[in-house]
Tab-separated table of C-alpha atoms in Angstrom:
chain	number	residue	atom	x	y	z
A	194	MET	CA	22.799	-6.632	16.488
A	195	ARG	CA	21.855	-9.731	18.440
A	196	PRO	CA	21.812	-12.827	16.230
A	197	ASP	CA	18.351	-14.295	15.637
A	198	ARG	CA	17.519	-17.972	15.722
A	199	GLY	CA	16.237	-19.983	12.797
A	200	SER	CA	13.387	-22.481	12.974
A	201	ASP	CA	15.806	-25.161	14.171
A	202	GLY	CA	16.937	-23.011	17.084
A	203	ARG	CA	20.385	-22.321	15.689
A	204	LEU	CA	21.727	-18.784	15.674
A	205	VAL	CA	21.739	-16.990	12.312
A	206	ASP	CA	24.966	-15.120	11.626
A	207	ASN	CA	23.854	-11.667	10.495
A	208	GLU	CA	27.192	-9.873	10.526
A	209	LEU	CA	28.965	-12.380	8.243
A	210	GLU	CA	32.327	-10.899	9.190
A	211	HIS	CA	34.152	-13.933	7.755
A	212	LEU	CA	33.031	-12.995	4.230
A	213	PRO	CA	34.621	-10.402	1.942
A	214	ALA	CA	32.544	-7.211	1.695
A	215	GLU	CA	31.155	-8.006	-1.781
A	216	LEU	CA	30.070	-11.522	-0.850
A	217	ARG	CA	28.600	-10.252	2.417
A	218	TRP	CA	26.483	-7.731	0.490
A	219	ARG	CA	25.297	-10.382	-1.957
A	220	GLU	CA	24.287	-12.615	0.937
A	221	TRP	CA	22.319	-9.779	2.549
A	222	MET	CA	20.596	-9.095	-0.778
A	223	GLY	CA	19.672	-12.752	-1.080
A	224	ARG	CA	18.312	-12.913	2.444
A	225	VAL	CA	16.217	-9.773	2.039
A	226	GLU	CA	14.758	-10.876	-1.275
A	227	ALA	CA	14.048	-14.384	0.042
A	228	VAL	CA	12.141	-13.065	3.066
A	229	ILE	CA	10.079	-10.708	0.897
A	230	PHE	CA	9.441	-13.392	-1.726
A	231	ALA	CA	8.239	-15.873	0.897
A	232	SER	CA	5.709	-13.465	2.405
A	233	SER	CA	2.179	-12.918	1.104
A	234	GLU	CA	2.102	-9.508	2.804
A	235	PRO	CA	4.372	-6.458	2.554
A	236	VAL	CA	7.447	-6.987	4.746
A	237	GLY	CA	8.494	-4.137	7.014
A	238	ARG	CA	11.945	-2.838	7.805
A	239	GLU	CA	11.938	-4.280	11.322
A	240	VAL	CA	11.449	-7.802	9.955
A	241	LEU	CA	14.198	-7.497	7.349
A	242	ALA	CA	16.585	-6.098	9.967
A	243	ARG	CA	16.509	-9.492	11.709
A	244	VAL	CA	18.429	-11.184	8.897
A	245	VAL	CA	21.138	-8.624	8.071
A	246	GLY	CA	24.012	-7.065	9.976
A	247	LYS	CA	23.961	-3.822	11.906
A	248	ASP	CA	25.996	-2.087	9.199
A	249	CYS	CA	23.673	-3.135	6.383
A	250	ASN	CA	21.833	-0.257	4.674
A	251	LEU	CA	18.473	-1.799	3.804
A	252	ASP	CA	17.528	1.002	1.438
A	253	LEU	CA	20.640	0.400	-0.657
A	254	VAL	CA	20.011	-3.360	-0.586
A	255	ILE	CA	16.476	-2.768	-1.876
A	256	ASP	CA	17.816	-0.463	-4.603
A	257	ASP	CA	20.277	-3.131	-5.757
A	258	ILE	CA	17.568	-5.820	-5.799
A	259	ARG	CA	15.304	-3.546	-7.837
A	260	ALA	CA	18.108	-2.869	-10.302
A	261	GLU	CA	18.590	-6.601	-10.840
A	262	LEU	CA	14.845	-7.066	-11.397
A	263	ALA	CA	14.595	-4.235	-13.933
A	264	GLY	CA	14.215	-6.600	-16.870
A	265	ARG	CA	12.063	-9.168	-15.104
A	266	PRO	CA	8.237	-9.462	-15.320
A	267	TYR	CA	7.940	-8.795	-11.593
A	268	GLU	CA	9.263	-6.025	-9.376
A	269	LEU	CA	9.861	-5.034	-5.771
A	270	VAL	CA	7.432	-2.328	-4.700
A	271	ALA	CA	7.111	-0.233	-1.548
A	272	VAL	CA	3.552	-0.546	-0.244
A	273	ALA	CA	1.770	-0.336	3.100
A	274	GLY	CA	4.925	0.464	5.038
A	275	GLY	CA	6.944	-2.444	3.656
A	276	TRP	CA	8.128	-4.164	0.471
A	277	GLN	CA	6.460	-6.800	-1.676
A	278	HIS	CA	7.118	-8.686	-4.917
A	279	ARG	CA	4.436	-7.991	-7.519
A	280	THR	CA	3.914	-8.932	-11.126
A	281	LYS	CA	4.187	-5.937	-13.437
A	282	THR	CA	0.794	-4.741	-14.646
A	283	ALA	CA	1.921	-4.997	-18.295
A	284	PHE	CA	1.659	-8.793	-17.937
A	285	ALA	CA	-1.872	-8.819	-16.495
A	286	ASP	CA	-3.578	-10.009	-19.708
A	287	VAL	CA	-0.895	-12.648	-20.278
A	288	ILE	CA	-1.404	-14.047	-16.777
A	289	ARG	CA	-5.167	-14.163	-17.262
A	290	ALA	CA	-4.782	-15.960	-20.577
A	291	ALA	CA	-2.342	-18.530	-19.162
A	292	SER	CA	-4.438	-19.266	-16.086
A	293	GLY	CA	-7.815	-19.146	-17.777
A	294	GLN	CA	-8.800	-16.570	-15.197
A	295	THR	CA	-11.740	-14.381	-16.041
A	296	ARG	CA	-12.497	-10.995	-14.567
A	297	ASP	CA	-15.090	-12.410	-12.191
A	298	PHE	CA	-14.167	-9.971	-9.440
A	299	ARG	CA	-15.804	-6.559	-9.418
A	300	PRO	CA	-13.486	-3.556	-9.581
A	301	LEU	CA	-14.358	-0.534	-7.492
A	302	SER	CA	-16.767	1.926	-9.027
A	303	GLN	CA	-15.562	5.496	-9.382
A	304	LEU	CA	-17.754	6.533	-6.438
A	305	GLU	CA	-16.364	3.765	-4.247
A	306	ALA	CA	-12.814	4.744	-5.200
A	307	LEU	CA	-13.578	8.377	-4.403
A	308	VAL	CA	-15.181	7.559	-1.055
A	309	VAL	CA	-12.300	5.375	0.129
A	310	THR	CA	-9.853	8.049	-1.058
A	311	ALA	CA	-11.754	10.711	0.888
A	312	ILE	CA	-11.645	8.502	3.975
A	313	GLY	CA	-7.894	8.248	3.464
A	314	TYR	CA	-7.618	12.046	3.413
A	315	PHE	CA	-9.949	12.894	6.303
A	316	GLN	CA	-9.929	9.868	8.604
A	317	PRO	CA	-11.439	9.387	11.046
A	318	ILE	CA	-14.606	10.583	9.289
A	319	THR	CA	-18.298	9.754	9.704
A	320	ARG	CA	-20.709	8.715	6.977
A	321	ALA	CA	-22.621	11.967	7.443
A	322	GLU	CA	-19.419	13.965	6.920
A	323	LEU	CA	-18.703	11.966	3.773
A	324	SER	CA	-22.195	12.733	2.504
A	325	THR	CA	-21.612	16.445	3.102
A	326	LEU	CA	-18.274	16.255	1.306
A	327	PHE	CA	-19.833	14.685	-1.792
A	328	GLY	CA	-23.041	16.705	-1.715
A	329	LYS	CA	-25.131	13.518	-1.768
A	330	GLU	CA	-25.758	10.591	0.520
A	331	VAL	CA	-23.031	8.012	0.909
A	332	SER	CA	-25.096	4.906	1.545
A	333	ARG	CA	-24.657	2.342	4.277
A	334	ASP	CA	-24.435	-0.304	1.555
A	335	LEU	CA	-21.440	1.442	-0.030
A	336	ILE	CA	-19.686	1.650	3.348
A	337	ALA	CA	-20.496	-2.003	4.008
A	338	SER	CA	-19.046	-2.973	0.625
A	339	LEU	CA	-15.776	-1.150	1.325
A	340	ARG	CA	-15.580	-2.800	4.745
A	341	ALA	CA	-16.270	-6.239	3.274
A	342	GLN	CA	-13.351	-5.730	0.874
A	343	ASP	CA	-11.125	-4.674	3.803
A	344	PHE	CA	-10.462	-1.200	2.391
A	345	ILE	CA	-11.848	0.513	5.506
A	346	ALA	CA	-12.509	-0.285	9.159
A	347	SER	CA	-14.338	1.344	12.055
A	348	GLY	CA	-12.464	4.145	13.764
A	349	PRO	CA	-13.123	5.828	17.122
A	350	ARG	CA	-16.585	7.085	17.932
A	351	SER	CA	-17.110	10.696	16.899
A	352	PRO	CA	-17.617	13.277	19.694
A	353	GLN	CA	-20.689	14.499	17.789
A	354	LEU	CA	-24.205	14.052	19.152
A	355	GLY	CA	-25.083	10.366	19.119
A	356	ALA	CA	-21.408	9.335	18.925
A	357	PRO	CA	-21.604	8.003	15.335
A	358	TYR	CA	-18.982	5.613	14.034
A	359	THR	CA	-16.056	6.980	12.108
A	360	TYR	CA	-14.153	5.160	9.408
A	361	VAL	CA	-10.452	4.770	8.667
A	362	THR	CA	-8.497	3.103	5.879
A	363	THR	CA	-6.683	-0.182	6.388
A	364	LYS	CA	-3.256	-1.518	5.496
A	365	HIS	CA	-4.973	-3.448	2.697
A	366	PHE	CA	-6.122	-0.113	1.232
A	367	LEU	CA	-2.508	1.022	0.947
A	368	SER	CA	-1.463	-2.312	-0.513
A	369	ALA	CA	-4.320	-2.542	-3.026
A	370	PHE	CA	-3.728	0.965	-4.367
A	371	GLY	CA	0.041	0.590	-4.417
A	372	LEU	CA	0.631	3.297	-1.800
A	373	GLU	CA	3.505	3.244	0.654
A	374	THR	CA	1.816	5.793	2.969
A	375	LEU	CA	-1.238	8.051	2.891
A	376	ARG	CA	1.020	10.863	1.696
A	377	ASP	CA	1.077	9.118	-1.695
A	378	LEU	CA	-2.629	9.797	-2.281
A	379	PRO	CA	-3.491	11.860	-5.389
A	380	ASP	CA	-3.160	15.621	-5.127
A	381	PHE	CA	-6.483	17.133	-4.044
A	382	GLU	CA	-6.291	19.901	-6.642
A	383	ALA	CA	-6.281	17.246	-9.377
A	384	LEU	CA	-9.540	15.877	-7.970
A	385	GLU	CA	-10.991	19.397	-7.960
A	386	ASP	CA	-9.900	20.026	-11.545
A	387	ALA	CA	-11.607	16.798	-12.572
A	388	GLY	CA	-14.813	17.968	-10.867
A	389	LEU	CA	-14.784	15.004	-8.500
A	390	LEU	CA	-14.526	16.792	-5.146
A	391	SER	CA	-14.976	20.375	-4.003
A	392	ARG	CA	-12.784	22.330	-1.603
A	393	ASP	CA	-15.917	24.203	-0.454
A	394	ARG	CA	-17.256	21.038	1.198
A	395	LEU	CA	-14.079	20.068	3.062
A	396	PRO	CA	-14.773	19.055	6.685
A	397	GLY	CA	-13.798	22.031	8.836
A	398	GLY	CA	-13.095	24.079	5.709
A	399	GLU	CA	-9.370	23.306	5.752
A	400	MET	CA	-7.054	21.140	3.687
A	401	PRO	CA	-5.814	18.054	5.541
A	402	VAL	CA	-2.122	18.162	6.375
A	403	ALA	CA	-1.555	14.931	4.438
A	404	MET	CA	-2.790	16.650	1.274
A	405	ALA	CA	-1.392	20.125	1.793
A	406	ASP	CA	2.164	18.857	2.304
A	407	ALA	CA	2.135	15.964	-0.148
A	408	ASP	CA	4.424	16.049	-3.173
A	409	VAL	CA	2.891	13.526	-5.545
A	410	ASP	CA	2.033	13.196	-9.205
A	411	GLU	CA	-1.338	14.594	-10.312
A	412	ASN	CA	-3.540	11.547	-10.778
A	413	THR	CA	-7.307	11.802	-10.858
A	414	ALA	CA	-9.515	9.457	-8.864
A	415	SER	CA	-10.841	7.993	-12.114
A	416	ASN	CA	-7.522	6.120	-12.269
A	417	LEU	CA	-7.865	4.741	-8.748
A	418	SER	CA	-10.432	2.124	-9.680
A	419	GLN	CA	-8.166	0.763	-12.429
A	420	ALA	CA	-5.209	0.766	-10.058
A	421	ALA	CA	-7.109	-1.309	-7.517
A	422	ASP	CA	-8.253	-3.644	-10.278
A	423	ASP	CA	-4.721	-4.206	-11.583
A	424	VAL	CA	-3.176	-4.714	-8.150
A	425	ASP	CA	-5.933	-7.139	-7.215
A	426	LEU	CA	-4.798	-9.317	-10.098
A	427	GLN	CA	-1.154	-8.957	-9.085
A	428	GLU	CA	-1.950	-10.159	-5.572
A	429	ARG	CA	-4.056	-13.063	-6.858
A	430	THR	CA	-1.320	-14.464	-9.102
């Protein structure tokens, strides 16, 4: 691995061959945690690889950092294709009380959470296709609200007549819902069992690959709004 340069232009020794193996590992752990801690966004593997040696197993480093944080009020989570420090949700009320923060931000409604989840499953998808999926109109105002909160963005134009806009989820969507990838979305059958979505209205009549192959816990979309609410607080503090 080619050494990277620090802000002062000096080379950063990533291999640390002069250190005993145990001290080298501790230094890599410290570097990885420092980079993640200093970032306001999830940090990807390619960024972390700049500060450790070629023989460093980042996954094992992350595991060791998590183990050391097990008893702390914050944790290292895998979200949006990277890692980020976040306060544990159990301390949400304590943080609000200490900061005097009130719940002046509006959590997603169940319909908004369902719509953004459906976009995650079927993207790119048009507003008309979303309306068909839910059996009722998905309003422009709802789409505008999700865009304003950076949960969704415009995708490619649909090949349908009139070339309507399609919509896709953003990296912020993954981060806000605590998802590492779209494969971590709730199981579709759980949404069916809860009466929230119907397989009969699926675009094209087929299950998306991301849902059919996913191996995730059965969480209903009624929990998604609370998840976004809790993570919003974590990111604000």
